[in-house]
Structures are given as C-alpha cells and as structure tokens.
Coordinates of C-alpha atoms in Angstrom, one line a residue:
Chain A
M1 CA 195.4 213.0 137.8
S2 CA 199.0 213.3 136.8
K3 CA 200.7 210.1 135.5
E4 CA 204.0 211.4 136.8
G5 CA 205.1 210.2 140.2
P6 CA 204.0 207.2 142.3
V7 CA 200.4 206.1 142.5
I8 CA 200.8 205.0 146.0
E9 CA 203.6 206.0 148.3
L10 CA 204.3 204.6 151.8
R11 CA 206.6 206.9 154.0
D12 CA 208.0 205.4 157.0
V13 CA 204.9 203.3 157.7
W14 CA 204.6 201.4 161.0
K15 CA 201.8 199.0 161.9
I16 CA 201.9 197.9 165.6
Y17 CA 199.5 195.6 167.1
Q18 CA 198.7 195.3 170.8
M19 CA 197.9 191.7 171.6
G20 CA 197.2 191.7 175.3
E21 CA 200.6 192.2 177.0
V22 CA 202.6 191.7 173.9
T23 CA 203.2 194.4 171.3
V24 CA 203.7 193.1 167.7
E25 CA 205.3 195.3 165.1
A26 CA 204.1 193.9 161.9
V27 CA 205.4 196.6 159.7
R28 CA 208.5 198.5 160.8
G29 CA 209.1 201.6 158.9
I30 CA 208.5 200.6 155.4
S31 CA 209.0 203.3 152.7
L32 CA 207.8 202.3 149.3
K33 CA 206.7 203.9 145.9
V34 CA 204.4 202.2 143.5
N35 CA 204.8 203.8 140.2
H36 CA 202.3 204.3 137.4
G37 CA 202.1 201.4 135.0
E38 CA 204.5 199.0 136.9
F39 CA 204.0 195.4 137.8
L40 CA 205.3 195.2 141.5
S41 CA 205.7 192.0 143.3
V42 CA 205.9 192.0 147.0
M43 CA 207.4 188.9 148.3
G44 CA 208.2 187.5 151.6
P45 CA 207.5 184.4 153.8
S46 CA 204.3 184.3 155.7
G47 CA 204.4 186.5 158.9
S48 CA 206.9 188.7 157.3
G49 CA 204.4 191.6 157.2
K50 CA 203.7 191.5 153.5
S51 CA 200.0 191.0 154.0
T52 CA 199.9 193.9 156.5
C53 CA 201.8 196.0 153.9
M54 CA 199.5 195.0 151.2
H55 CA 196.4 196.0 153.1
M56 CA 197.8 199.4 153.7
I57 CA 198.8 199.7 150.0
G58 CA 195.1 198.7 149.3
C59 CA 193.8 201.4 151.6
L60 CA 192.1 198.6 153.6
D61 CA 194.2 199.4 156.7
L62 CA 195.8 202.7 158.1
P63 CA 199.3 202.7 159.6
T64 CA 199.9 203.2 163.3
R65 CA 202.6 205.6 162.3
G66 CA 203.8 207.1 159.1
T67 CA 202.1 208.4 155.9
I68 CA 200.3 206.8 152.9
L69 CA 199.8 208.9 149.9
L70 CA 197.4 207.9 147.1
E71 CA 198.1 209.8 144.0
G72 CA 199.8 212.4 146.2
K73 CA 196.9 212.7 148.6
D74 CA 197.3 211.7 152.3
I75 CA 194.9 209.1 153.2
S76 CA 196.2 208.3 156.6
H77 CA 193.5 210.1 158.5
M78 CA 190.6 209.4 156.3
S79 CA 187.4 208.0 157.9
E80 CA 186.5 204.5 157.0
S81 CA 183.7 205.4 154.7
E82 CA 185.9 208.0 152.8
L83 CA 188.5 205.1 152.5
A84 CA 185.9 202.7 151.2
Q85 CA 185.0 205.3 148.4
V86 CA 188.6 205.9 147.5
R87 CA 189.3 202.1 147.6
G88 CA 186.1 201.4 145.4
R89 CA 187.4 204.1 142.8
T90 CA 191.1 203.5 142.7
I91 CA 191.9 199.9 143.6
G92 CA 190.7 196.5 142.3
F93 CA 191.2 193.5 144.5
I94 CA 192.0 190.1 143.5
F95 CA 192.1 187.7 146.4
Q96 CA 193.6 184.1 146.8
Q97 CA 190.3 182.8 147.9
F98 CA 188.5 184.6 145.0
N99 CA 186.1 186.1 147.6
L100 CA 183.1 186.4 145.6
I101 CA 179.7 186.9 147.3
P102 CA 178.3 183.4 147.2
T103 CA 174.6 184.3 147.0
L104 CA 175.0 186.5 143.9
T105 CA 175.5 185.4 140.3
A106 CA 178.8 186.0 138.4
L107 CA 177.1 189.0 136.7
E108 CA 175.9 190.4 140.0
N109 CA 179.3 190.0 141.6
V110 CA 180.9 192.0 138.9
M111 CA 178.2 194.6 139.1
L112 CA 178.4 195.1 142.8
P113 CA 181.5 197.4 143.1
M114 CA 179.8 199.8 140.6
A115 CA 176.7 199.8 142.8
F116 CA 178.8 201.1 145.7
Q117 CA 179.9 203.9 143.4
G118 CA 176.3 204.9 142.5
I119 CA 176.5 204.0 138.9
P120 CA 173.2 203.6 137.3
L121 CA 172.0 199.9 136.8
N122 CA 172.0 199.9 133.1
E123 CA 175.5 201.2 132.9
R124 CA 176.5 198.7 135.4
R125 CA 175.0 195.8 133.6
S126 CA 176.4 196.6 130.2
K127 CA 179.8 197.2 131.7
A128 CA 179.6 193.8 133.6
F129 CA 178.6 191.9 130.5
S130 CA 181.5 193.3 128.6
L131 CA 183.9 192.5 131.3
L132 CA 182.7 188.9 131.7
N133 CA 183.0 188.6 127.8
L134 CA 186.5 189.8 128.1
V135 CA 187.5 187.2 130.7
G136 CA 185.7 184.4 128.5
L137 CA 182.8 183.9 130.9
S138 CA 179.9 185.0 128.8
D139 CA 178.2 181.7 129.2
R140 CA 178.6 181.7 133.0
M141 CA 177.2 185.0 133.8
Y142 CA 174.0 183.8 135.6
H143 CA 176.0 181.1 137.6
R144 CA 176.6 181.3 141.3
P145 CA 180.3 181.0 142.4
K146 CA 179.8 177.4 143.8
E147 CA 178.8 176.4 140.2
L148 CA 182.0 177.6 138.9
S149 CA 185.5 176.1 138.8
G150 CA 188.4 177.9 140.8
G151 CA 189.7 179.3 137.6
Q152 CA 186.4 180.6 136.5
Q153 CA 185.8 182.2 139.9
Q154 CA 189.1 183.8 139.8
R155 CA 188.3 185.2 136.4
V156 CA 185.0 186.6 137.8
A157 CA 187.1 188.2 140.5
I158 CA 189.4 189.7 137.8
A159 CA 186.4 191.1 135.9
R160 CA 185.1 192.5 139.2
S161 CA 188.5 194.2 140.0
L162 CA 188.3 196.0 136.7
T163 CA 184.8 197.4 136.9
N164 CA 185.5 200.8 138.4
D165 CA 188.4 201.2 135.9
P166 CA 190.9 201.4 138.9
R167 CA 194.4 202.6 138.4
V168 CA 195.8 199.9 140.7
I169 CA 195.1 196.2 140.7
L170 CA 196.2 194.5 143.9
A171 CA 196.5 190.8 143.6
D172 CA 196.9 188.7 146.8
E173 CA 198.4 185.3 145.7
P174 CA 196.1 185.3 142.8
T175 CA 197.0 181.7 141.7
G176 CA 197.2 180.1 145.1
N177 CA 193.9 178.3 144.7
V178 CA 194.0 177.1 141.1
D179 CA 195.9 174.5 139.2
S180 CA 199.1 175.4 137.4
T181 CA 197.6 175.8 133.9
T182 CA 194.9 178.0 135.1
G183 CA 197.5 179.8 137.2
K184 CA 199.5 180.5 134.1
S185 CA 196.5 181.9 132.2
I186 CA 195.6 184.2 135.1
M187 CA 199.2 185.5 135.3
D188 CA 199.3 185.9 131.5
Y189 CA 196.1 187.9 131.7
L190 CA 197.5 190.2 134.5
S191 CA 200.6 190.7 132.4
K192 CA 198.4 191.7 129.5
L193 CA 196.4 194.3 131.7
N194 CA 199.7 195.6 132.7
K195 CA 201.2 196.0 129.2
E196 CA 198.2 196.8 127.1
E197 CA 195.9 198.6 129.6
K198 CA 198.7 200.2 131.4
K199 CA 197.2 199.0 134.8
T200 CA 199.5 199.4 137.8
I201 CA 199.7 195.9 139.4
V202 CA 200.8 195.1 142.9
M203 CA 200.9 191.3 143.5
V204 CA 201.8 189.8 146.8
T205 CA 203.2 186.2 146.5
H206 CA 205.7 183.9 148.2
D207 CA 206.2 182.1 144.8
P208 CA 209.4 183.1 143.0
E209 CA 208.1 181.8 139.7
L210 CA 205.2 184.4 139.8
A211 CA 207.6 187.2 140.7
K212 CA 209.2 186.6 137.1
Y213 CA 206.1 188.3 135.6
A214 CA 206.7 191.5 137.7
S215 CA 208.9 194.5 136.5
R216 CA 210.1 195.1 140.1
V217 CA 210.2 192.8 143.1
V218 CA 210.3 194.0 146.8
N219 CA 211.2 191.5 149.5
I220 CA 209.8 192.0 152.9
Y221 CA 211.3 190.3 156.1
D222 CA 210.5 191.1 159.7
G223 CA 208.3 194.0 158.7
K224 CA 211.2 195.7 156.8
I225 CA 212.1 195.8 153.0
K226 CA 215.2 193.7 152.7
Q227 CA 216.9 194.7 149.5
K228 CA 217.2 197.0 146.4
G229 CA 214.3 197.8 144.2
D230 CA 213.1 200.8 146.0
Chain B
M1 CA 171.6 201.3 145.2
L2 CA 168.4 200.5 146.9
F3 CA 167.8 197.8 144.3
D4 CA 171.0 196.3 145.3
Y5 CA 170.4 196.3 149.1
F6 CA 167.1 194.4 148.2
L7 CA 168.9 192.0 145.8
I8 CA 171.7 191.1 148.3
S9 CA 169.0 190.7 151.0
I10 CA 166.5 188.6 148.9
R11 CA 169.4 186.4 147.8
N12 CA 170.5 185.8 151.2
L13 CA 167.0 185.2 152.6
T14 CA 166.2 182.6 149.8
S15 CA 169.5 180.8 150.3
R16 CA 168.7 180.2 153.9
R17 CA 165.1 179.2 153.5
T18 CA 164.6 177.3 156.7
R19 CA 165.9 179.8 158.8
T20 CA 164.0 182.6 157.1
V21 CA 160.7 180.7 157.5
L22 CA 161.5 179.8 161.2
T23 CA 162.3 183.3 162.1
M24 CA 159.1 184.7 160.2
I25 CA 156.9 182.5 162.4
G26 CA 157.4 184.8 165.4
I27 CA 156.3 187.8 163.2
F28 CA 153.4 186.2 161.4
I29 CA 151.8 184.9 164.7
G30 CA 151.8 188.5 166.1
I31 CA 150.7 190.2 163.0
A32 CA 147.9 187.5 162.4
A33 CA 146.6 188.2 165.9
I34 CA 146.6 191.9 165.4
V35 CA 144.9 191.7 162.0
S36 CA 142.3 189.4 163.1
L37 CA 141.5 191.4 166.2
I38 CA 141.2 194.7 164.5
S39 CA 139.2 193.3 161.5
I40 CA 136.7 191.9 164.1
G41 CA 136.8 195.0 166.2
Q42 CA 136.1 197.0 163.1
G43 CA 133.4 194.8 162.0
M44 CA 131.8 195.0 165.2
R45 CA 132.0 198.7 165.2
I46 CA 130.4 199.0 161.7
A47 CA 127.5 196.7 162.8
I48 CA 126.8 198.9 165.9
N49 CA 127.0 202.0 163.9
E50 CA 124.5 200.4 161.4
Q51 CA 122.2 199.7 164.2
F52 CA 122.4 203.2 165.5
N53 CA 121.9 204.7 162.1
Q54 CA 118.9 202.6 161.7
L55 CA 117.2 203.9 164.7
G56 CA 118.1 207.5 163.9
T57 CA 119.5 210.4 165.7
D58 CA 116.4 212.0 166.7
K59 CA 115.8 209.8 169.7
L60 CA 116.3 210.4 173.5
M61 CA 116.6 207.5 175.9
I62 CA 115.5 207.8 179.4
F63 CA 116.6 205.3 182.0
P64 CA 116.0 205.0 185.8
G65 CA 119.0 205.4 187.8
G66 CA 121.9 207.7 187.5
E67 CA 124.4 208.0 184.6
S68 CA 124.8 204.2 184.0
G69 CA 125.5 204.5 180.4
V70 CA 124.1 201.0 179.5
P71 CA 120.5 200.6 178.5
G72 CA 118.5 198.6 180.9
G73 CA 121.2 198.9 183.7
T74 CA 118.4 199.3 186.3
F75 CA 119.6 198.4 189.7
G76 CA 117.7 201.4 191.2
S77 CA 115.3 201.2 194.1
E78 CA 111.5 201.4 194.0
A79 CA 111.6 205.1 194.4
K80 CA 113.9 205.6 191.4
K81 CA 111.7 203.7 189.0
L82 CA 110.3 205.7 185.9
T83 CA 106.5 205.5 185.6
D84 CA 103.8 206.5 183.2
D85 CA 103.8 209.9 185.0
D86 CA 107.4 210.5 184.1
M87 CA 106.6 209.6 180.4
N88 CA 103.8 212.0 180.4
V89 CA 106.1 214.6 181.8
V90 CA 108.6 213.9 178.9
K91 CA 105.7 214.2 176.4
G92 CA 104.9 217.6 177.7
V93 CA 108.3 219.0 177.0
S94 CA 108.2 221.3 174.0
G95 CA 110.4 219.7 171.1
I96 CA 109.2 216.3 172.0
K97 CA 107.1 214.8 169.2
D98 CA 106.1 211.5 171.0
A99 CA 107.4 209.1 173.6
G100 CA 106.9 205.5 174.5
G101 CA 107.9 203.3 177.3
M102 CA 108.5 199.6 177.9
A103 CA 108.8 197.2 180.7
Y104 CA 110.8 193.9 180.7
G105 CA 112.1 191.3 183.1
V106 CA 112.6 187.5 183.3
A107 CA 109.8 185.0 183.6
R108 CA 109.3 181.3 183.6
L109 CA 108.0 180.0 180.2
K110 CA 106.4 176.6 179.9
Y111 CA 105.6 175.0 176.6
G112 CA 104.4 171.4 176.6
D113 CA 106.4 169.8 179.4
V114 CA 109.5 172.1 179.1
S115 CA 110.0 175.0 181.4
K116 CA 112.6 177.7 180.8
Y117 CA 113.4 181.3 181.8
A118 CA 113.4 184.0 179.2
F119 CA 113.1 187.7 178.8
I120 CA 109.5 189.0 178.4
I121 CA 109.3 192.3 176.8
G122 CA 106.3 194.5 177.3
L123 CA 105.4 196.8 174.4
P124 CA 103.0 199.7 174.4
L125 CA 100.1 199.1 171.9
D126 CA 99.0 202.7 171.4
S127 CA 100.5 205.4 169.2
S128 CA 103.8 205.5 171.1
R129 CA 104.6 202.1 169.8
K130 CA 106.0 203.3 166.7
V131 CA 108.7 205.0 168.6
I132 CA 109.7 201.9 170.5
E133 CA 109.6 199.8 167.2
S134 CA 112.1 202.2 165.4
M135 CA 114.4 201.5 168.3
Q136 CA 114.0 197.7 168.3
S137 CA 113.9 197.0 164.7
L138 CA 111.3 194.2 165.4
K139 CA 109.8 192.7 162.4
V140 CA 107.2 189.9 162.1
A141 CA 108.3 187.0 160.0
D142 CA 105.1 185.0 160.1
G143 CA 101.7 185.6 161.6
R144 CA 100.8 189.1 162.9
D145 CA 102.0 191.7 165.3
L146 CA 100.6 192.5 168.5
Q147 CA 97.5 194.8 168.3
E148 CA 95.7 197.3 170.3
N149 CA 93.4 195.5 172.8
D150 CA 95.4 192.4 172.5
K151 CA 95.4 190.6 175.7
S152 CA 96.8 187.2 176.5
K153 CA 98.7 187.2 173.3
M154 CA 102.4 187.2 172.5
T155 CA 104.8 187.1 169.5
V156 CA 108.0 185.0 170.0
G157 CA 111.6 185.2 168.8
S158 CA 113.0 183.0 166.1
E159 CA 114.9 180.7 168.7
L160 CA 111.3 179.6 169.9
S161 CA 109.8 179.2 166.5
K162 CA 112.9 177.3 165.2
G163 CA 112.6 174.9 168.2
T164 CA 116.0 175.6 169.6
F165 CA 114.7 177.1 172.7
F166 CA 112.2 174.5 174.0
G167 CA 113.5 171.6 171.9
T168 CA 110.4 171.5 169.8
P169 CA 109.2 174.3 167.5
V170 CA 106.5 176.5 169.1
M171 CA 103.4 176.3 166.8
M172 CA 101.4 179.3 165.7
G173 CA 98.1 179.7 167.7
E174 CA 99.4 177.4 170.5
K175 CA 99.8 178.7 174.2
I176 CA 102.9 179.2 176.2
M177 CA 102.5 179.6 180.0
V178 CA 104.2 182.6 181.3
N179 CA 104.5 182.4 185.1
D180 CA 101.5 180.2 184.9
A181 CA 99.3 182.4 182.8
P182 CA 98.5 181.2 179.3
Y183 CA 99.4 183.4 176.3
R184 CA 98.6 182.4 172.8
V185 CA 101.3 182.9 170.0
V186 CA 100.1 185.1 167.3
G187 CA 103.4 185.8 165.4
F188 CA 107.0 184.8 164.9
M189 CA 109.6 187.6 164.8
E190 CA 112.4 187.9 162.3
P191 CA 115.8 187.0 163.7
V192 CA 117.9 189.9 165.1
G193 CA 121.0 188.0 164.9
N194 CA 122.0 186.8 168.3
P195 CA 120.5 184.0 170.1
S196 CA 119.8 185.7 173.5
D197 CA 117.8 188.4 171.8
D198 CA 116.0 185.8 169.5
S199 CA 114.9 183.8 172.6
Q200 CA 112.7 186.8 173.9
V201 CA 109.0 186.9 173.7
Y202 CA 106.9 190.1 173.1
M203 CA 103.7 191.0 175.0
P204 CA 101.5 194.0 175.7
L205 CA 103.1 196.3 178.2
E206 CA 100.2 195.9 180.6
E207 CA 100.5 192.1 180.7
V208 CA 104.1 192.3 181.5
R209 CA 103.6 194.8 184.3
K210 CA 100.9 192.6 185.7
L211 CA 103.1 189.3 185.4
L212 CA 106.1 191.1 187.1
N213 CA 104.2 193.2 189.6
K214 CA 105.7 196.3 188.1
G215 CA 102.5 198.6 188.7
N216 CA 102.8 201.5 186.3
A217 CA 106.7 201.3 186.3
L218 CA 108.6 201.6 183.1
D219 CA 112.2 200.3 182.5
Y220 CA 113.0 202.5 179.5
I221 CA 111.5 205.5 177.9
I222 CA 112.1 206.5 174.4
A223 CA 111.2 210.0 173.1
Q224 CA 111.3 211.2 169.6
V225 CA 112.2 214.8 169.1
V226 CA 110.4 217.1 166.5
Q227 CA 112.3 217.2 163.3
D228 CA 115.1 219.8 162.9
S229 CA 114.9 220.7 166.6
D230 CA 118.1 221.0 168.6
I231 CA 118.2 217.6 170.2
D232 CA 120.8 218.8 172.9
Q233 CA 118.6 221.6 174.0
V234 CA 115.4 219.2 174.1
K235 CA 117.5 216.7 176.1
S236 CA 118.3 219.5 178.8
D237 CA 114.7 220.5 178.8
V238 CA 113.6 216.8 179.4
Q239 CA 116.2 216.7 182.2
K240 CA 115.0 220.0 183.7
A241 CA 111.4 218.8 183.6
L242 CA 112.0 215.5 185.1
R243 CA 114.1 217.0 187.8
R244 CA 111.3 219.3 188.8
F245 CA 108.7 216.4 188.6
R246 CA 110.9 214.0 190.7
N247 CA 112.0 216.8 192.9
V248 CA 115.7 216.1 192.6
K249 CA 118.6 218.6 192.4
Q250 CA 120.9 218.9 189.4
G251 CA 123.9 216.5 189.7
Q252 CA 121.8 214.1 191.8
E253 CA 119.4 212.8 189.2
D254 CA 118.0 209.4 189.7
F255 CA 117.4 209.1 186.0
S256 CA 119.6 209.7 183.0
V257 CA 118.7 211.0 179.6
Q258 CA 120.9 210.1 176.5
T259 CA 120.9 210.7 172.9
T260 CA 121.8 208.1 170.4
A261 CA 125.0 210.0 169.5
Q262 CA 126.0 209.8 173.2
L263 CA 125.3 206.3 173.5
M264 CA 127.2 205.5 170.4
Q265 CA 130.2 207.3 171.9
T266 CA 130.0 205.4 175.1
L267 CA 130.0 202.1 173.2
D268 CA 132.8 203.3 171.0
V269 CA 135.0 204.1 174.2
V270 CA 134.2 200.5 175.4
L271 CA 135.1 199.0 172.1
N272 CA 138.3 201.2 172.0
V273 CA 139.4 199.9 175.4
I274 CA 138.8 196.2 174.6
E275 CA 140.6 196.6 171.2
I276 CA 143.6 198.3 172.8
V277 CA 144.0 195.7 175.5
F278 CA 143.8 192.8 172.9
I279 CA 146.2 194.5 170.5
G280 CA 148.5 195.1 173.4
I281 CA 148.6 191.4 174.1
A282 CA 149.2 190.7 170.4
A283 CA 151.9 193.3 170.5
I284 CA 153.8 191.3 173.0
S285 CA 154.1 188.3 170.6
L286 CA 155.4 190.8 167.9
V287 CA 158.1 192.0 170.3
V288 CA 159.1 188.4 170.7
G289 CA 159.2 187.8 167.0
G290 CA 161.4 190.9 166.6
I291 CA 163.9 189.5 169.1
G292 CA 163.8 186.3 166.9
I293 CA 164.7 188.4 163.9
M294 CA 167.4 190.1 165.9
N295 CA 168.9 186.8 166.8
T296 CA 169.0 185.5 163.3
M297 CA 170.5 188.8 162.1
Y298 CA 173.4 188.5 164.7
T299 CA 174.0 185.0 163.3
S300 CA 173.9 186.2 159.9
V301 CA 176.5 188.9 160.6
L302 CA 178.8 186.3 162.1
E303 CA 178.4 183.9 159.3
R304 CA 179.0 186.6 156.5
T305 CA 181.8 188.3 158.2
T306 CA 184.1 187.6 155.2
E307 CA 181.4 188.7 152.9
I308 CA 181.2 191.9 154.8
G309 CA 185.1 192.3 154.5
I310 CA 184.8 191.8 150.7
M311 CA 182.1 194.3 150.2
K312 CA 184.2 196.8 152.2
A313 CA 187.3 196.0 150.1
I314 CA 185.3 196.6 146.9
G315 CA 184.0 200.1 148.1
A316 CA 181.1 199.5 150.5
R317 CA 180.8 202.3 153.0
N318 CA 179.6 201.6 156.5
F319 CA 176.2 202.9 155.6
D320 CA 175.9 200.4 152.7
I321 CA 176.7 197.6 155.1
T322 CA 174.1 198.8 157.6
A323 CA 171.5 199.3 154.8
I324 CA 172.0 195.8 153.5
F325 CA 171.4 194.2 156.9
V326 CA 168.4 196.6 157.9
V327 CA 166.7 196.0 154.5
E328 CA 167.3 192.3 155.1
S329 CA 165.7 192.2 158.5
G330 CA 162.9 194.5 157.4
L331 CA 162.1 192.1 154.5
L332 CA 162.2 189.3 157.0
G333 CA 159.6 191.3 159.0
M334 CA 157.5 192.3 156.1
L335 CA 157.3 188.6 154.6
G336 CA 156.4 187.4 158.0
G337 CA 153.8 190.3 158.1
G338 CA 152.4 189.4 154.7
I339 CA 151.8 185.8 155.8
G340 CA 150.5 187.1 159.1
I341 CA 147.9 189.2 157.1
I342 CA 146.6 186.2 155.2
L343 CA 146.6 184.1 158.3
G344 CA 144.8 186.9 160.1
I345 CA 142.2 187.3 157.3
A346 CA 141.6 183.5 157.5
L347 CA 141.3 183.6 161.2
S348 CA 138.9 186.3 161.5
K349 CA 136.8 184.8 158.6
G350 CA 136.9 181.6 160.6
I351 CA 135.6 183.5 163.8
E352 CA 132.9 185.0 161.8
Y353 CA 131.9 181.6 160.4
I354 CA 132.0 180.0 163.9
T355 CA 130.0 182.6 165.5
S356 CA 127.2 182.7 162.9
A357 CA 127.1 179.0 162.4
V358 CA 127.6 177.8 165.9
L359 CA 126.5 180.6 168.1
G360 CA 123.9 182.1 165.8
V361 CA 125.4 185.6 165.9
T362 CA 125.0 187.0 162.4
Y363 CA 125.9 190.7 162.7
L364 CA 129.6 190.0 163.5
K365 CA 131.3 190.5 160.1
A366 CA 135.2 190.7 159.9
Y367 CA 136.2 194.0 158.0
F368 CA 139.5 194.4 156.3
P369 CA 140.1 198.0 155.3
L370 CA 143.1 198.7 152.9
Y371 CA 144.8 200.8 155.8
L372 CA 144.7 197.6 158.0
V373 CA 146.6 195.4 155.5
L374 CA 149.0 198.2 154.4
G375 CA 149.4 199.4 158.0
A376 CA 150.2 195.8 159.2
L377 CA 152.7 195.3 156.3
G378 CA 154.5 198.6 157.0
F379 CA 154.4 197.9 160.8
S380 CA 156.0 194.5 160.4
F381 CA 158.6 196.0 158.1
I382 CA 159.5 198.6 160.7
V383 CA 159.5 195.9 163.5
G384 CA 162.0 194.0 161.2
C385 CA 164.1 197.1 160.6
L386 CA 164.3 198.0 164.3
A387 CA 165.3 194.4 165.2
G388 CA 168.1 194.4 162.5
G389 CA 169.4 197.8 163.7
L390 CA 171.8 196.7 166.2
P391 CA 173.2 193.7 164.3
A392 CA 173.6 195.9 161.2
L393 CA 175.6 198.4 163.3
R394 CA 177.9 195.7 164.4
A395 CA 178.3 194.5 160.8
S396 CA 179.1 198.0 159.5
R397 CA 181.8 198.6 162.3
L398 CA 183.7 195.5 161.3
N399 CA 187.3 196.2 160.5
P400 CA 187.6 195.2 156.8
V401 CA 191.1 193.5 157.3
E402 CA 189.8 191.4 160.2
A403 CA 186.6 190.7 158.5
L404 CA 188.4 189.4 155.5
R405 CA 190.7 187.2 157.7
Y406 CA 187.7 185.8 159.6
E407 CA 187.1 182.1 159.1

C-alpha cells in the first residue's frame, strides 16, 4: 500500500439519527484527510459530534451520506463482517475505559485481536509476550484486568492495539481515566509510537493539554469542522 | 480460532459459577433420567436375550388361543384348549424331534398353619421333560428332581426354602398341602431371579391336572425341531397339521405357534415402546433445561454488551460473536450432560441394587455402552447449542458503536 496520500479520508460525511420524531444531525458534512505518519488530534466539547466522527474514522460506523476511503478504498458500503476484518487489520483502538475483556488475562487480551485475524496460536503468544514486554508489563501477563491499576490496564490496551501492526491507532480520551503522571507516560508512549514506529495516530480529546502532543488539531463544533488544519 | 471460542466461553462460565451451576441443573436432571432409563432398558434387553439364547432357537411354542403373543395368555374357552392329542399331532409332524407339554394354575398351599396361594407347575416326567426343562432353566439346588413314577411329590422354589413365602422355611421331606392334598417336598430349586417365579412349586403333570380338574389339557406345548431343519417350514407344517386336526380354517386358528425368534421380536417391540415413552417423558425435562440455558444466555448477552462491542472493534466478525455464544451455551449443555451421565449411572446402579436387594430381582443389570455415554454427551451439547442459537444471533447483530456505549 502506498505511503503517499491519506490513510483515511472522509468526503462530505453526514451522520443523521432518527430518534422518534426528532432528526439529529450528529455529523454535518465533514471532509477530513488523515495522512500517513501524522498525529492528529480531534477536539471538541461533548455533543459536538467528535465521537461519531471518530467511530467513522475507526470504521466502527458507516455514514448516512458521504464516502469514507481507507487507503483509497471506499468502505461506505461494506458489510459489517468485512468492516470488522478491515478494522482488525488496519486500526488499533485505545479507549478511555480501557475496554479489556474482564474474564481474560492481560496476555489473552493482547492475543485476542490476532485470533480474529486467524493468526496461529504460537505466533500470537510470542507477539503478545513481546508487546507486553514493550509496555513494561512482563510481570503482569497472567493477571486479569481487575487485578491491574488503571495505568497498567491502559498499557495492556496499547499493547492490544498494536498486535496486528495497524497503520492507524485510534485513541479515544486515552488518559481520561488515569492520574496525571500515568497520563503523561501514556502520551509519551503514543508520541514515541508516532515518531519512531511511524504509526498514524488519531486522538480524540477535549483536553487542550493533550492536543499539544499532536502534529495537527481539528476542532469540531455542531457536527462540523470549525477551523484550519484541513 | 476454535480454541479461542472455547477459552472465552470457559473463562466466562467459570467467572459466573453460581449461575453456571444453576443453569446446568436443568440439563443434568434430563440427561440423568435418559441415561438411567436407557441403561436399565438395555440391561433388561440383554437379560432377556440371554434367556432366549439359553433356550436356543430350535424350539416352537404352541399356545391355546389365537395370536396372543404372550406365553400363558390363555383366556380361551374349554373348546380351545390344547390336549395330549394335539401334542401327539405335533410330535407326528416331520421335522419335529420331540415335544412336551405342561399345565399350570393357581392353588392353595398350606404349610403348618399358614395358607397361601401360589402357582403350581405340572411338568411331564417322561422323555419330553428335557424339552420343557431346556425352556425353563430349572435346576435343583438341594435334594432331588422329580422322577418318573413320582406321585404326591414336589420340588419348591427358593422363596419357599428360604422361608420368605410361608414365614418359616419349608423343610426337606415335609409335606405341603395343595388344595388339601398332601405333597412331600423332595427338592429345592435354584433361584431364577425374581420372587414370583421363585415362589412356584413343581409337581408331576398328572397331579396338577388332577388338582385343577384339567382333564388331559395342556397350557403350553414346546416342540424341538430336528437339527438343521428349516424352523419356519416346520412351524407352518405344525400349523397345518393342527388346523386339520382341530378343524379350523387358516386365519381363524384357536392356537398359536411361535418360534423363539418371534417371541424375542415381540418382547423387543414391547420394550421399545416402553423405552420410547419413558425417554419421551425425560426429554421434556431436557427441553425445560434448554430453555433455562436460553434464558441464561440472553442475560449473558445483555451483561456483556460492552464486551461484544469491544470484540467487534478489535476485529471480531458477526460469525465470531455467534460462535463464542453458541460454544458457551453448548459447553453449558455438555457440562450439565456430563454431570447428568454420572448421576444417571449412579441412579441406575441404585435401581439395580434396590431391585436385587429389596425385591429380589437379580437379572436386572444396568448396562452402559460407550455409545450411550458419548451420545448423551453429544446430545446435551447440541441441546445447549440450539438453546444458545437465538441469544447468540442477537449478540452478533449488535451494532458495535451502540454496544460500546452500552452501560
């Protein structure tokens, strides 16, 4: 796949919800390019449509109108299972709530996305080992999420997001549930991934402090991109 | 991938132990019932087959009355009785080696001051006795068997010699009054295995006929065919000869002739029907158990909505989600089935013990073939999978964004 051009491109994307009698236009004609290797921060207050926008960037949701291109390929009309496969291969998610599977150990959580891609067990295991080593959790591999601190859980989530060697990492308020020191180390790590591993990072936040790590900031208000950057 | 479906399912089941166990109860009651019923049924079948094999496949049984199918089911009128003459006709058919007849009925037995009713069996004492004995598997445990020219003599079943019948054991050489006539006990029989058979007394055929006013009637004729002859052909020849002798048309016979194979088939059909009815009843409880699993799985889908959203976000296809939930409910069924099998084995062993220790029936042995165990395990897995199907579909159709937002 070419490293030229955007990884993800939104072209005049609309998301309209019908809630009973009321029609809600959550995203109103957003066009946005996420370029290879950039650290993009999507900012906006709650209810601005930034989450909906992020879901579409992450191929979790399809637009009501408009086109989404993932590495030049239109995904707007893909079936949910096709979308799941594309998602699993190309995008790594980091959530505010960590979102680990509570019944699985750290190691198993990291191995899971590879399972959905049909990667053999041995390969999965060795890759999960090395990723957990990388985030400094080699002594916590066999612990369940509830036995880990918030920071540790988020590091497991980061390791999990990297398993399928995705081109894009999508972080939704990644430091929202950890203390400031842990938050800083997580941001430093994301920065490092962006600079050293050349990972494209899209981070959704409402915290201007975090936005400082980004190479580009996009502000969303009322379902539209407000200013510059595009 | 299959490994992961199992891993996720097992982790989930073990993290909600109480619910898992409660859900399984529904399944294991059903499976326990089915396993114990089948094992007892199979055991019974084997016991019956053994009995038939013992008496061999070269015998014809002739009963009075039409096709009743059950030996001794004699409700025919006087005119329909079999007699010595019929037996002689049978003996005269080519292909018949020998034939013997017996008579039996209920009589009042009195020993000391105790009077009770029991079956008295009249056995022929001539050469045809061998044919009868091969059928009845009668063996003398103590004393002697009835002999030719014996009169006023009897051998008694083990219930009488043990003392369970009269309350006091019958002593060798003492007299028992049968319908007020005295008979001396010359032998004790070996137990057959069930208390009603073991409460019978055996006497010379003529004595029984006299006591019960049977004249020259026989309740039952057994004929042995010549070795290597076509038993079905001999059977039809016997029917033909008896029809001619008794002057009845084909299709209106007042007697029936059966081979041991036929009798075995008839019993097999009866056993099958009984088994199917019982298993049908047990299956109802299995359906209820399946609904229990379904309920648990719906709850589980609701509780794990966020988890489903996460899995979809990190690349799970709808199929993966469906599989995870179906495997989980299948495992729930199979675990329940496993416990049910153990419980069922214990139950039928218990029944076996009770029937032999309390009721004295020793030939009822529970039988556990491998196919029963594996079949029950597989069946409970399938019940689980089916029950989990709808909840799993619901889970797989969840929108990932809404699932992630769910709280």
